[in-house]
Each structure stands twice: as C-alpha cells, then as structure tokens.
mmCIF file of C-alpha atoms and ligand atoms in Angstrom:
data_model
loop_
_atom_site.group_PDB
_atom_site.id
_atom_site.type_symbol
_atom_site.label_atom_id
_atom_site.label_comp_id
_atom_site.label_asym_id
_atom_site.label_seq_id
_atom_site.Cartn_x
_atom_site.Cartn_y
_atom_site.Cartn_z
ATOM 1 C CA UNK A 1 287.020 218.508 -94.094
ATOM 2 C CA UNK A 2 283.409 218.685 -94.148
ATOM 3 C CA UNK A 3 281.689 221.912 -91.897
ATOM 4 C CA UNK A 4 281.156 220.764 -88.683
ATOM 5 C CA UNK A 5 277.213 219.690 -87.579
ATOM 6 C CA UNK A 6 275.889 221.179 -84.727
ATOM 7 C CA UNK A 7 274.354 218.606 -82.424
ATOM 8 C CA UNK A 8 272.762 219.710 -78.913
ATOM 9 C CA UNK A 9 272.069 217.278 -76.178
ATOM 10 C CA UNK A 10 269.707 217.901 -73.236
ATOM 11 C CA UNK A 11 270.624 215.935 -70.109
ATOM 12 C CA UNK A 12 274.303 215.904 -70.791
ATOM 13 C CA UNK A 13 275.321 215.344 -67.710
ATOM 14 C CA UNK A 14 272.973 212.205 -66.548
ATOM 15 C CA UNK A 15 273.558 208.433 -67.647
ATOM 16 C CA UNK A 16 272.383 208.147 -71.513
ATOM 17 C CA UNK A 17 274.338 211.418 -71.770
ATOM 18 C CA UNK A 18 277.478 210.186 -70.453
ATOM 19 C CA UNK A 19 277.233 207.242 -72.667
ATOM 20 C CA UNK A 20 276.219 209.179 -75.523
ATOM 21 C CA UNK A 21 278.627 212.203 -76.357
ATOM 22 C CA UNK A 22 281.803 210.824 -76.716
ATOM 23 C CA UNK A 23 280.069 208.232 -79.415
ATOM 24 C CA UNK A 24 278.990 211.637 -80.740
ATOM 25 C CA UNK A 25 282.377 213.162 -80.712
ATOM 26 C CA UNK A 26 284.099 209.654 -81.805
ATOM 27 C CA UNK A 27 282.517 209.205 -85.250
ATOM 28 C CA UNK A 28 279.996 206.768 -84.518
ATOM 29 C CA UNK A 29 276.893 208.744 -85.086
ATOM 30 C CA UNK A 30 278.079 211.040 -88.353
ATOM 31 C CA UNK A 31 280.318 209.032 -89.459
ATOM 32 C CA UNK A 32 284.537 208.777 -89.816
ATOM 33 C CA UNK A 33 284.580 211.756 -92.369
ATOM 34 C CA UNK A 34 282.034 214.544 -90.298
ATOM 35 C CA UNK A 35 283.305 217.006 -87.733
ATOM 36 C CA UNK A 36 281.034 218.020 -84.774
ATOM 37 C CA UNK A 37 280.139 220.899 -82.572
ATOM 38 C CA UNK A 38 278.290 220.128 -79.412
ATOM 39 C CA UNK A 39 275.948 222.290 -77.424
ATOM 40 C CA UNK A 40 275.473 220.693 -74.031
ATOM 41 C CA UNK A 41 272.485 221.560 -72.169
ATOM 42 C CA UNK A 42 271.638 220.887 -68.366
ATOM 43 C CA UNK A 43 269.724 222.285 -65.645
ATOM 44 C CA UNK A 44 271.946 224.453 -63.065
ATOM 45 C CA UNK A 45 272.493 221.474 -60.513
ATOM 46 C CA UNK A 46 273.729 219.509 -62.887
ATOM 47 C CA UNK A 47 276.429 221.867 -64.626
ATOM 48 C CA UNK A 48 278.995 220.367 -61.924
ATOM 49 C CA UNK A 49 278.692 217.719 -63.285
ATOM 50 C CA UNK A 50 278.413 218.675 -67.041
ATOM 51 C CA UNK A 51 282.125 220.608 -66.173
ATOM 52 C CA UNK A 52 283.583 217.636 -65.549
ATOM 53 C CA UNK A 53 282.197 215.618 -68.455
ATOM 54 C CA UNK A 54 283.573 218.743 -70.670
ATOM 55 C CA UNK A 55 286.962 218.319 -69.307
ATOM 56 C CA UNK A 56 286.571 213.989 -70.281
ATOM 57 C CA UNK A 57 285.747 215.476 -74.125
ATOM 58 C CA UNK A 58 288.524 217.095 -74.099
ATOM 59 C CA UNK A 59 290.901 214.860 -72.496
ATOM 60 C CA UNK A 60 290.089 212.320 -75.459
ATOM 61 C CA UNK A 61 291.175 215.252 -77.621
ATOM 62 C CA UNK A 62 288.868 213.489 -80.624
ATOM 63 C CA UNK A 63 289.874 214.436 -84.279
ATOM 64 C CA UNK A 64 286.496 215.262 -84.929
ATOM 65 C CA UNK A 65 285.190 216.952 -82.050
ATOM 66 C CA UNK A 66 285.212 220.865 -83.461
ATOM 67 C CA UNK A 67 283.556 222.762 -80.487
ATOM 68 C CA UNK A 68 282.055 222.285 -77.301
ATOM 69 C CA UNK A 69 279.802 224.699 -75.645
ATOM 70 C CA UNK A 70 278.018 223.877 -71.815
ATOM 71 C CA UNK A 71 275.267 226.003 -70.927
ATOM 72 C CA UNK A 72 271.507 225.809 -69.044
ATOM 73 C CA UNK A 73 270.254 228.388 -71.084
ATOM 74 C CA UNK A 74 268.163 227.007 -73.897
ATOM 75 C CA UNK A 75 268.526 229.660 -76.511
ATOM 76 C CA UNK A 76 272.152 229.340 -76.044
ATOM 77 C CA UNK A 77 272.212 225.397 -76.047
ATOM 78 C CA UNK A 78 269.662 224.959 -79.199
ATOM 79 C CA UNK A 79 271.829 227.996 -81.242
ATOM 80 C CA UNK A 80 272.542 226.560 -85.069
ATOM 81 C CA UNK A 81 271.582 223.186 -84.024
ATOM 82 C CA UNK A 82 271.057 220.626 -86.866
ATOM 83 C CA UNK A 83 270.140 218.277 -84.037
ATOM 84 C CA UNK A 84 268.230 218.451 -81.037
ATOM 85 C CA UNK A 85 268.644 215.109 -78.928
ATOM 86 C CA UNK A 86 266.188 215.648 -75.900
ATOM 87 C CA UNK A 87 267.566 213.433 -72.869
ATOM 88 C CA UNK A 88 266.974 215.634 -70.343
ATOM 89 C CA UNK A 89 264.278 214.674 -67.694
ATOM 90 C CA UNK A 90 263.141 212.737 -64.756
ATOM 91 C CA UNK A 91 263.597 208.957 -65.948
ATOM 92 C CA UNK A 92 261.130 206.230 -63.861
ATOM 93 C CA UNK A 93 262.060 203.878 -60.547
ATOM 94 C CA UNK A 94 260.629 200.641 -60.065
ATOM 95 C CA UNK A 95 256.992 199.938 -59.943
ATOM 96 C CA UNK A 96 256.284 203.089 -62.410
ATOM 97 C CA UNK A 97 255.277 202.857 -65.755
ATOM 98 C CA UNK A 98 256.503 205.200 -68.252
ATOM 99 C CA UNK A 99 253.354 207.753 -68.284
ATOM 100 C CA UNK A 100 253.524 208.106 -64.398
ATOM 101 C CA UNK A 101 256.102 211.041 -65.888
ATOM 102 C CA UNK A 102 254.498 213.023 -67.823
ATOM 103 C CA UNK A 103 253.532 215.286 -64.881
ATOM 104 C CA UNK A 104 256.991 215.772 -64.357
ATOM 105 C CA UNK A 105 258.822 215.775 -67.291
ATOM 106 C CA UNK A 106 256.051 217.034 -69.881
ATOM 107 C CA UNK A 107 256.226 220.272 -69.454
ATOM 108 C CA UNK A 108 260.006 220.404 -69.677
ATOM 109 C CA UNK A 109 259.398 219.840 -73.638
ATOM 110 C CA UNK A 110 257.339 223.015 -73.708
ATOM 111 C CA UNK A 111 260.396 225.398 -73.222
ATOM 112 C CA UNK A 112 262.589 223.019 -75.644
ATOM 113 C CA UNK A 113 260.053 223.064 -78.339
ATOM 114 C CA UNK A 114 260.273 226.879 -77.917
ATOM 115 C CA UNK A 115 263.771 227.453 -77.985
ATOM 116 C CA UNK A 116 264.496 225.006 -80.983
ATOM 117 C CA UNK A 117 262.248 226.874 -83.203
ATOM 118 C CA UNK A 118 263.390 230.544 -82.288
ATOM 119 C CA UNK A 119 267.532 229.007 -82.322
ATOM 120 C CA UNK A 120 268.229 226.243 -84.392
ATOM 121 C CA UNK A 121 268.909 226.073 -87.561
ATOM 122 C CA UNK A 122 265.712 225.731 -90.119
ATOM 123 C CA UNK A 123 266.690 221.992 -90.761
ATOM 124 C CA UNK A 124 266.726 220.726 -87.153
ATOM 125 C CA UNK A 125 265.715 217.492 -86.376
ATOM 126 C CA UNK A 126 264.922 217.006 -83.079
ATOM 127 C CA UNK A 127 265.193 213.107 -81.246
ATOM 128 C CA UNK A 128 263.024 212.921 -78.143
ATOM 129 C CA UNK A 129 264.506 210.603 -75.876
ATOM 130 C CA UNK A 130 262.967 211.538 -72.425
ATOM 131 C CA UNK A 131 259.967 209.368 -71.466
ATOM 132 C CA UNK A 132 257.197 209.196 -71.926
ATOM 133 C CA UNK A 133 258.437 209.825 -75.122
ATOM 134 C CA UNK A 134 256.154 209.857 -77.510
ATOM 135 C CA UNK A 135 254.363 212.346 -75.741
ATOM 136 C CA UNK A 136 256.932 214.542 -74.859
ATOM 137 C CA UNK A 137 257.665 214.689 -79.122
ATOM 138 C CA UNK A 138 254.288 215.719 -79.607
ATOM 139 C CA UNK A 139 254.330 218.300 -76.702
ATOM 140 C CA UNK A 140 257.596 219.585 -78.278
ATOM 141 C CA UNK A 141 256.790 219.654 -82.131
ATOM 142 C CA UNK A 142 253.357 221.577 -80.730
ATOM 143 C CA UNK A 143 255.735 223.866 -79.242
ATOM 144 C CA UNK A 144 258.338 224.492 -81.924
ATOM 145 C CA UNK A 145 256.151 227.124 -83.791
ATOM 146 C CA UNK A 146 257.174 226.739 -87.609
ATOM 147 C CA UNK A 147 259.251 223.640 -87.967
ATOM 148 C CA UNK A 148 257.683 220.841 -89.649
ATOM 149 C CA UNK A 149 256.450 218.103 -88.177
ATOM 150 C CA UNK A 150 258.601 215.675 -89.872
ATOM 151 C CA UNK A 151 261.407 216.801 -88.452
ATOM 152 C CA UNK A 152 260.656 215.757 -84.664
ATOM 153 C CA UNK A 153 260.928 211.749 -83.923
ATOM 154 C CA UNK A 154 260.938 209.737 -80.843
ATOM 155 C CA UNK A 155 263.019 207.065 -79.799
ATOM 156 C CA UNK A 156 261.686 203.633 -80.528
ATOM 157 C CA UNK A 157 264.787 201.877 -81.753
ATOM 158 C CA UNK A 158 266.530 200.677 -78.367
ATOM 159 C CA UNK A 159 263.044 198.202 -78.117
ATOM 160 C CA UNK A 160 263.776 197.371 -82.065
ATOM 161 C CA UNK A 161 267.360 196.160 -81.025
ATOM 162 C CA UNK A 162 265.972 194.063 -78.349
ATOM 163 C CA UNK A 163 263.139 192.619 -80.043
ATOM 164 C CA UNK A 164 265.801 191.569 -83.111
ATOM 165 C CA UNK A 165 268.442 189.999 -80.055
ATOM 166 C CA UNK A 166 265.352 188.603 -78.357
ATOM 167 C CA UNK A 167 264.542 186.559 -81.855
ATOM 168 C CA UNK A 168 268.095 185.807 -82.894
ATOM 169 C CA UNK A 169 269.097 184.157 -79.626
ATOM 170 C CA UNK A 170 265.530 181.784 -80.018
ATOM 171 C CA UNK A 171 266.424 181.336 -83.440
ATOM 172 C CA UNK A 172 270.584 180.343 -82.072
ATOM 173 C CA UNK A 173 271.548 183.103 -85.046
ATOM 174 C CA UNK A 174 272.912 186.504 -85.145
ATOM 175 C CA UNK A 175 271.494 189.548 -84.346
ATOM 176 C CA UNK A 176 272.187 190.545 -88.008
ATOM 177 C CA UNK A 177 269.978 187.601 -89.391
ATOM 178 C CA UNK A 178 267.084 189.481 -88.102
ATOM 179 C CA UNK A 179 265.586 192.323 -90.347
ATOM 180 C CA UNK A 180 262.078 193.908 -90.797
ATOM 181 C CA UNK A 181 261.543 194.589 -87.476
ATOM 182 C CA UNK A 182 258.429 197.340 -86.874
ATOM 183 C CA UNK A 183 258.020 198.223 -83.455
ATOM 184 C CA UNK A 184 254.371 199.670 -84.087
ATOM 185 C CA UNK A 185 252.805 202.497 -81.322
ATOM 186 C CA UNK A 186 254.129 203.476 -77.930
ATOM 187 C CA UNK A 187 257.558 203.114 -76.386
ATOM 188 C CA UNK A 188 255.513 201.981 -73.573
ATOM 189 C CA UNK A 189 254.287 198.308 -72.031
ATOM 190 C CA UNK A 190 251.492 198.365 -75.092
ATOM 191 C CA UNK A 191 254.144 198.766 -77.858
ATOM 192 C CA UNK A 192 254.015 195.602 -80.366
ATOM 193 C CA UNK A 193 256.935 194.013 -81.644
ATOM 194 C CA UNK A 194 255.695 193.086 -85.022
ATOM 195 C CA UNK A 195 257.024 189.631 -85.688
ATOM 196 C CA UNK A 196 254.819 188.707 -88.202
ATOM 197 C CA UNK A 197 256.803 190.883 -90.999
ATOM 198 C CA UNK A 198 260.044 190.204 -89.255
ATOM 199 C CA UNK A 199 262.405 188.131 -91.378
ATOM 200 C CA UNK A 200 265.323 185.996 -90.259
ATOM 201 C CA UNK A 201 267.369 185.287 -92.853
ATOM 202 C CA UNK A 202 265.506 186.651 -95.507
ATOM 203 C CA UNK A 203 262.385 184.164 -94.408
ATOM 204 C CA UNK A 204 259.731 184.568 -92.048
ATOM 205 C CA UNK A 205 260.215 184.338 -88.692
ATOM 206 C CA UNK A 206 257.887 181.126 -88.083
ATOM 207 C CA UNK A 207 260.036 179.288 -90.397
ATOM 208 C CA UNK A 208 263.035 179.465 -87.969
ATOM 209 C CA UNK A 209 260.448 179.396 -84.715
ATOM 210 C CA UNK A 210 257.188 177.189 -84.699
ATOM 211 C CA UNK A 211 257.048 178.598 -81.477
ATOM 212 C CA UNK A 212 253.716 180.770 -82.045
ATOM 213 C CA UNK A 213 252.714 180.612 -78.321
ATOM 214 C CA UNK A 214 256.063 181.761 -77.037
ATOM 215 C CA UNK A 215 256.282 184.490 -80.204
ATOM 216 C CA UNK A 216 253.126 185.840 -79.054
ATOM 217 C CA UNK A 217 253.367 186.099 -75.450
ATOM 218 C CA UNK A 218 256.614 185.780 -73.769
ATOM 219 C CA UNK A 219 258.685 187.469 -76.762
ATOM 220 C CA UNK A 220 256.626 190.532 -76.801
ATOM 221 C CA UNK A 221 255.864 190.981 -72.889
ATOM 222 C CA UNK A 222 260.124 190.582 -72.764
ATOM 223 C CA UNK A 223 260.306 193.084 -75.441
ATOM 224 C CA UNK A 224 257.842 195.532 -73.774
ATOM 225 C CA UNK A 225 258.862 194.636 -70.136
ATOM 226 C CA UNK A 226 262.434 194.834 -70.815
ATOM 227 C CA UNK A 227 263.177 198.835 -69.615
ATOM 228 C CA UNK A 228 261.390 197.586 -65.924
ATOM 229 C CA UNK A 229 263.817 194.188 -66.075
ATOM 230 C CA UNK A 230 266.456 196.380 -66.444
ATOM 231 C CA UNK A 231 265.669 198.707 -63.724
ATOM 232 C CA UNK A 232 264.808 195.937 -61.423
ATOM 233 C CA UNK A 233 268.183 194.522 -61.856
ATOM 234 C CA UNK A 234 270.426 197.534 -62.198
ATOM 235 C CA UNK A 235 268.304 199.810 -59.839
ATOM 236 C CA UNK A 236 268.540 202.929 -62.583
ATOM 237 C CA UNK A 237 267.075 202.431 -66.070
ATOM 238 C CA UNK A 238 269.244 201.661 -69.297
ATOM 239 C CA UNK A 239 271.643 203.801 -70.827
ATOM 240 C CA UNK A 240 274.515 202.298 -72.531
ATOM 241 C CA UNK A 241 271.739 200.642 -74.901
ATOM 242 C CA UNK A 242 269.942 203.663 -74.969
ATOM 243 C CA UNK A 243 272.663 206.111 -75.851
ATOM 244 C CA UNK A 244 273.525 203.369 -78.515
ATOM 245 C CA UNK A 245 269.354 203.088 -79.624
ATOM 246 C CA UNK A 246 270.257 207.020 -80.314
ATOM 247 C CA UNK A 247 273.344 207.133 -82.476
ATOM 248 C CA UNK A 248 271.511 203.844 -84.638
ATOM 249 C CA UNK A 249 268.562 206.252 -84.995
ATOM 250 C CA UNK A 250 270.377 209.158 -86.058
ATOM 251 C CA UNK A 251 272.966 207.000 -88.305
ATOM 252 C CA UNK A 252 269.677 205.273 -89.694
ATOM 253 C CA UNK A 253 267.961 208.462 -90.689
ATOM 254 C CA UNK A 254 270.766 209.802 -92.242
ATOM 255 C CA UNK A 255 272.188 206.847 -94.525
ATOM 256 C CA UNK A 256 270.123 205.191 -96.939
ATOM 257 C CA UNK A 257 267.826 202.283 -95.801
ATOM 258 C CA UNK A 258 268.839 198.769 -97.046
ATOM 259 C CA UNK A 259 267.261 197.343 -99.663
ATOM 260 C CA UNK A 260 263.636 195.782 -98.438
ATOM 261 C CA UNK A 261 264.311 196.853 -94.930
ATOM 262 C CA UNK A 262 263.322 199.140 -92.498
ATOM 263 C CA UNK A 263 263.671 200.759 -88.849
ATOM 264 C CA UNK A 264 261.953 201.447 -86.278
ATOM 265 C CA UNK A 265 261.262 205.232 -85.427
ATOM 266 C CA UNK A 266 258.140 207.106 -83.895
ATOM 267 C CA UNK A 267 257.154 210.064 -86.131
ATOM 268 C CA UNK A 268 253.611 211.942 -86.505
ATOM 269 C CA UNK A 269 251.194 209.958 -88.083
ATOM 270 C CA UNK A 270 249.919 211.490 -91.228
ATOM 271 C CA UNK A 271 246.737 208.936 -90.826
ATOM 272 C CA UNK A 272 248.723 205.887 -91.849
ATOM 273 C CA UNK A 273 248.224 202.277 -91.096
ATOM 274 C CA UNK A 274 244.796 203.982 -89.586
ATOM 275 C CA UNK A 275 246.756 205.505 -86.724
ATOM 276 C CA UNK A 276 245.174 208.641 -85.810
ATOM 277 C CA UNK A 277 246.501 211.868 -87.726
ATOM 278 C CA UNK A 278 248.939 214.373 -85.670
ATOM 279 C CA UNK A 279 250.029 210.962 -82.828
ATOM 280 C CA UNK A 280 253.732 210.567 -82.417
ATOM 281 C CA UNK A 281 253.605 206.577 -83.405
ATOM 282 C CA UNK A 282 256.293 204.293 -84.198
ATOM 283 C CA UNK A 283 255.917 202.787 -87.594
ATOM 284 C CA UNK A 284 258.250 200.999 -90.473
ATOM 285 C CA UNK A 285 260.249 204.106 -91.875
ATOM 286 C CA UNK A 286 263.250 204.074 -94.386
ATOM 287 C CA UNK A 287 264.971 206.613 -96.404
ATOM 288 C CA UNK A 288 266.777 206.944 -99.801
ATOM 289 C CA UNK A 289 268.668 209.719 -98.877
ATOM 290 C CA UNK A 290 269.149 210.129 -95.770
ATOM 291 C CA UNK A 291 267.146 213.110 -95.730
ATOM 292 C CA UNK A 292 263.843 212.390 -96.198
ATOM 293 C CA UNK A 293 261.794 209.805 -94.556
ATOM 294 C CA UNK A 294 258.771 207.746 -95.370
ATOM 295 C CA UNK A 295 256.317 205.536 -93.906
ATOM 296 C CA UNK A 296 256.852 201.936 -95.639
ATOM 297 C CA UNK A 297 253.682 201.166 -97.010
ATOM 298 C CA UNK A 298 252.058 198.192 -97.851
ATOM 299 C CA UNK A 299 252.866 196.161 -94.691
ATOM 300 C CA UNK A 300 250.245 193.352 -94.324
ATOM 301 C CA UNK A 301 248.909 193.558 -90.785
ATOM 302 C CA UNK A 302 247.037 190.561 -89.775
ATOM 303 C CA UNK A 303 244.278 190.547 -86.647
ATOM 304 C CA UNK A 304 246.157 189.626 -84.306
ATOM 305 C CA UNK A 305 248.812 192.461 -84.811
ATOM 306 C CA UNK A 306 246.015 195.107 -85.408
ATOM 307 C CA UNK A 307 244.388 194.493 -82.136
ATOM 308 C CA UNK A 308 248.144 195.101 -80.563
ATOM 309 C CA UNK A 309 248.506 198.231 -82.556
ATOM 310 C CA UNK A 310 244.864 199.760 -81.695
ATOM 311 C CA UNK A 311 246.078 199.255 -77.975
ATOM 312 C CA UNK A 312 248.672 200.865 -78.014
ATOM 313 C CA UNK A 313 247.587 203.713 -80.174
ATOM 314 C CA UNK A 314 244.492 204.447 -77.818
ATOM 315 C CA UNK A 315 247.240 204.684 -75.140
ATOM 316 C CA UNK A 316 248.749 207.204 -77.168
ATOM 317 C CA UNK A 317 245.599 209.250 -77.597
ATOM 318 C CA UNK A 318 245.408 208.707 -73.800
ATOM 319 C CA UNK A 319 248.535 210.402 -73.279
ATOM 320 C CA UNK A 320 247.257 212.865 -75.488
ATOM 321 C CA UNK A 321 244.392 214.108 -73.721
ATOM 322 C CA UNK A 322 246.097 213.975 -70.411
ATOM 323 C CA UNK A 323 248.621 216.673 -71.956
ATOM 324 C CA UNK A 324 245.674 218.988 -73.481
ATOM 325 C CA UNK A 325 246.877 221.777 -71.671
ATOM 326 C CA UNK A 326 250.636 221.644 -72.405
ATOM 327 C CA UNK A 327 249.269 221.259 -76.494
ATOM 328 C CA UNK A 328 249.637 224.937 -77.068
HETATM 329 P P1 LIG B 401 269.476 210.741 -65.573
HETATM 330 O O1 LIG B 401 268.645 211.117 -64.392
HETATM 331 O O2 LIG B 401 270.717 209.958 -65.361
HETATM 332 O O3 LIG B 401 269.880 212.027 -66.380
HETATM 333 C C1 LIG B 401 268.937 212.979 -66.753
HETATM 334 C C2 LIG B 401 269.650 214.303 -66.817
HETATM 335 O O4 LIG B 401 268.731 215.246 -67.310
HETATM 336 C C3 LIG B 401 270.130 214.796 -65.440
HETATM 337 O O5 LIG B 401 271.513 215.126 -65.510
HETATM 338 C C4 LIG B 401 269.273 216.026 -65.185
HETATM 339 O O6 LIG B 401 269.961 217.054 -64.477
HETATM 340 C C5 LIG B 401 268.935 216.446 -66.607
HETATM 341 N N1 LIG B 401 267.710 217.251 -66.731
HETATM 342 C C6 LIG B 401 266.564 217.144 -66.033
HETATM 343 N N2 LIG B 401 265.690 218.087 -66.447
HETATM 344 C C7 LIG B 401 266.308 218.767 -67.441
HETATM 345 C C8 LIG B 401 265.927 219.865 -68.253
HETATM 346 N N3 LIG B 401 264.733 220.453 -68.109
HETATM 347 N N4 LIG B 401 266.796 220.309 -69.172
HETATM 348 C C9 LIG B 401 268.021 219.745 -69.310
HETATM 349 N N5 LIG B 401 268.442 218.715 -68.546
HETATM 350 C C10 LIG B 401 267.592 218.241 -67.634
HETATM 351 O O7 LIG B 401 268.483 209.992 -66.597
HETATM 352 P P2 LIG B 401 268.882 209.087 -67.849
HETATM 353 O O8 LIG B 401 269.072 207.684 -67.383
HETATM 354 O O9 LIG B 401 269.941 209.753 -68.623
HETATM 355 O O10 LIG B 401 267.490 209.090 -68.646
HETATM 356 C C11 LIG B 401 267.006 210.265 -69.261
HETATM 357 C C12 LIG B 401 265.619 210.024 -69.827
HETATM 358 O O11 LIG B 401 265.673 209.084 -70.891
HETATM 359 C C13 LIG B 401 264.607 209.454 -68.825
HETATM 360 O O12 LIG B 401 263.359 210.101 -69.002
HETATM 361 C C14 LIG B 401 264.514 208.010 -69.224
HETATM 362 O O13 LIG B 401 263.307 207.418 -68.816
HETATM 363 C C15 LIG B 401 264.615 208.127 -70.727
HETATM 364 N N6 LIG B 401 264.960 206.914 -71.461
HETATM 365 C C16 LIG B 401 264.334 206.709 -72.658
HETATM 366 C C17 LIG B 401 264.642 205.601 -73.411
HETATM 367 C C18 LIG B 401 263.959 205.342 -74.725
HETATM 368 O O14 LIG B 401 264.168 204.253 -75.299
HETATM 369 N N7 LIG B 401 263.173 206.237 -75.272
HETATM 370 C C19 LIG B 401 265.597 204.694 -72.962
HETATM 371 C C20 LIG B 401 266.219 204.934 -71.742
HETATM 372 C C21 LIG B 401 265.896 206.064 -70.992
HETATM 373 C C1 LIG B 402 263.866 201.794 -71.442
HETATM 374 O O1 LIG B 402 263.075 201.279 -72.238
HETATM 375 O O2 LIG B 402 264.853 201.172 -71.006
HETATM 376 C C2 LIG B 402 263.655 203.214 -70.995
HETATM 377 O O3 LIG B 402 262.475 203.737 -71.531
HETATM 378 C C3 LIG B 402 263.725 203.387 -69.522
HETATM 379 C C4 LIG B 402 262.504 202.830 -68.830
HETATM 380 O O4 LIG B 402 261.901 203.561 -68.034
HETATM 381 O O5 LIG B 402 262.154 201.678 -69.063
#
C-alpha cells in the first residue's frame, strides 16, 4: 500500500461537500491503488452536521479511507495536507451574480491562506472552490506566505464539462467526442467557452455545427448562465456536478494530459495569452507528470474570442481592486 495523502476539505458539511468526500474516500479522485486521510473542516454550527457525515464515512467502511479527522480549527484541519479543497462559504440565491459574494465570503480565504502555509505540508495544492472563485484563489495564495503560486488553482472545470455536453448533444455525439475545450477567464457570466479550438472528433467544431450564430450566442450564454439555470430550477446551486468538476480537476492534475489535449483550470497568470501577470485566470493547462503544470501555448485566438477573453479578464482585475484590502 501506498502512504496515505492527506486531503482537507473546507465546507464538509454543506452540499458539494456531501457529494464530494465519499468520492474522495471511494477511489475516484486518487485513484483504486491510493489510501486517504481526510481533515474535515467546518465552522462551529455546522459540526452537527459534519458528526453525522463522519459517522456516513465510516458506515461505508471504504478500503481506502485511512483516517478521518473533524475539526473548525484551521491549523488543525490544514495539518500535513497535500490538498487543500476550499468549499467552505456563502454560495449565491437567485438574482445574484457570483461577485455579489465577495463581501461575504472573501475574507474567509484570508485565514485559510494563513493556516495552509503555517500547516500543510510544503507541496500543498490548494483547489478554491468557493465563489467568487477566482478571487477568493488570489486572496488565498496572497495569504499563504511562502507557497508558490503554482500550487493554488480555482475551479473552472464544472463549466468545461458543460460546455463539452452542451456541444455533444448539438452535435447528437458523446460527451467524449468533444476535446480541447479552454474555458478562458472568470468562472463568472463573462467566462468564454472557447469553441473555436474545440474539436469534436478530432475536427473542428464548425465541421459538425454550421451553426455559427447559435455557437456564438446561445451556446456560450447557456454555458455561462448555466450555475443561475440551475439555481432557478433547484432553488440551491449545483453540487453533485460540482463535487464531480472537483475530483476531474484533481484526477486531471495529477495524471498525465492526453495527447493534444487539454483542461480547463484557473491558475495565476504568469502574463500569458496577454492576461495580466499575478490574475487567477482559467487557461488551456496539461501536464506530463502529473506534477507539474503548464500553460498550453500556441493556441490561435481569433477576434472574436479575444474580445470575450479581455472581458472577462477586466472583470477579473475588477474583482481585484475591489479586494485591495484583503491583498495582504
Ligand atoms: P453550502 O451552503 O451547502 O455549504 C457550504 C458549507 O460551508 C456550509 O456547511 C458552511 O457551514 C460551510 N462554511 C461556511 N463558511 C465556512 C468557513 N469559513 N470555513 C469552513 N466552512 C465554512 O454551499 P455549497 O452548495 O456546498 O457551495 C459552497 C461554495 O461553492 C459556494 O460558494 C458556491 O457558490 C460554490 N460553488 C462553486 C462552483 C464552481 O464551479 N467553482 C460550483 C458550485 C458551487
Ligand atoms: C455554478 O456554476 O454552478 C456555481 O458557481 C454556483 C453558482 O452560483 O452558479
């Protein structure tokens, strides 16, 4: 048996969490071969709750689950962890967009970014899930004193999967036909779906859809609209998608990259693609190693696509400066 990896989750009592830690504990985010310890990490009204979801972990009794430790105190919950998964905060109602939060949850990423640096172990990579969440990366990577900023990444995948299963189902092919999907920026309503490098099939996209007028409006308004359709239908925002948009993430940062492909992940821009150095922006990333990551270079972006990106980056620069004070 491999030694166990230490994986904390904040929010481990709310919705994603529930839908995310026994996918954790099951194998589907390490793999079939790689034991687990879990650090569970809520606020004091929620450890009730958390209690309870300890007691479901262990009624599944899961071969690989090694340890499981529930606390609200973050030097405790970050202790040895090789991964920090930041669920933990105030998620949007109806009629809000995803920056109406950063008042509230923001500062929450302040304290994490604290206690992951001073607790966890020197290769943490920490996943920031909690929206706005771009913003709340950079406000925690500015706060982890003396990790490097490639280790801190926010969540950008969950609109990748949709953007592929909006395409394949206008296509009429699988989900898996669809590679080379970039979600470029903000997970936000200015993110762009990039379907101009998409491929279906190993082609283009416009071979399989002439469609250009539906590609360029409808699919990527559904794509960026589709966390509000889904709390206007459900009444409380996604989270068996998004606990599964955070084991791909993990699973596709630490297993090689296909061939020619890439994924989806926001990381901090070392000036690439023009996006401003030191932004947490989503760009095409792969590894070789499942280590290290890299920006894909080289991908053509036409006119139309930069005018998408530059949106959505000056949102992010928005964010930014709104947050100046929390950028310690
Ligand atoms: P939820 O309200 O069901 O659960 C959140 C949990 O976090 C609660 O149990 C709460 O007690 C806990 N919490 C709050 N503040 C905390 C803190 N400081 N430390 C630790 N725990 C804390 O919400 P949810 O549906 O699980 O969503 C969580 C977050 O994820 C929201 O901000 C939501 O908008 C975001 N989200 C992001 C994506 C994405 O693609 N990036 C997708 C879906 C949801
Ligand atoms: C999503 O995209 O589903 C999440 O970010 C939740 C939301 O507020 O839309």
């Amino acid at each position: 048996m491999k030694d166990p990896i230490t994986v904390s989750v904040t929010g481990a009592a709310g919705q994603i969490g529930y839908a995310l830690l026994f996918r954790i504990a099951s194998g589907a985010m390490f793999g079939p071969e790689q034991p687990v310890n879990l650090r569970l990490i809520e606020i004091e009204p929620g450890m009730k709750a958390l209690a309870g979801v300890v007691m479901e972990l262990d009624d599944c009794a899961f071969p690989l689950l090694n340890s499981t430790v529930a606390t609200s105190d973050l030097a405790e919950g970050f202790k040895g962890a090789n991964w920090a998964l930041l669920v933990g905060s105030v998620p949007r109602g109806p009629g809000m967009e995803r920056n109406d939060l950063l008042g509230i949850n923001g500062k929450i990423f302040t304290g994490q970014g604290q206690a992951i640096a001073a607790n966890a172990a020197s290769d943490v990579r920490t996943l920031v899930v909690g929206n706005p969440c771009n913003t709340n990366c950079l406000i925690a990577m500015n706060a982890a004193k003396g990790v490097p900023n490639n280790q801190f990444f926010a969540m950008t995948r969950l609109d990748e999967n949709r953007a592929k299963s909006q395409l394949a189902q206008k296509a009429g092919v699988h989900q898996n036909a669809v590679t080379n999907l970039c979600i470029w920026g903000n997970h936000s309503a200015t993110q762009y779906p990039d379907y101009t490098n998409a491929k279906i099939n190993g082609a283009p996209v416009t071979d399989a859809i002439s469609d250009t007028e539906w590609l360029q409006g409808e699919f990527i308004k559904n794509v960026q609209q589709r966390g509000a359709a889904i709390i206007q239908a459900r009444g409380t925002s996604s989270a068996a998608s998004a606990a599964n948009g955070v084991v791909d993430t993990v699973r596709s940062l630490t297993t090689p990259t296909p061939d020619g492909d890439w994924t989806s992940v926001a990381v901090c821009s070392s000036g690439e693609y023009g996006i401003e150095a030191g932004l947490i922006a989503s760009m095409p990333i792969r590894t070789t190693d499942g280590k290290t990551w890299e920006v894909v270079e080289g991908v053509e972006v036409d006119a139309f696509s930069q005018g998408k990106i530059d949106a959505s980056v000056a949102e992010l620069q928005m964010e930014k400066v709104a947050v100046a004070d929390l950028l310690v």
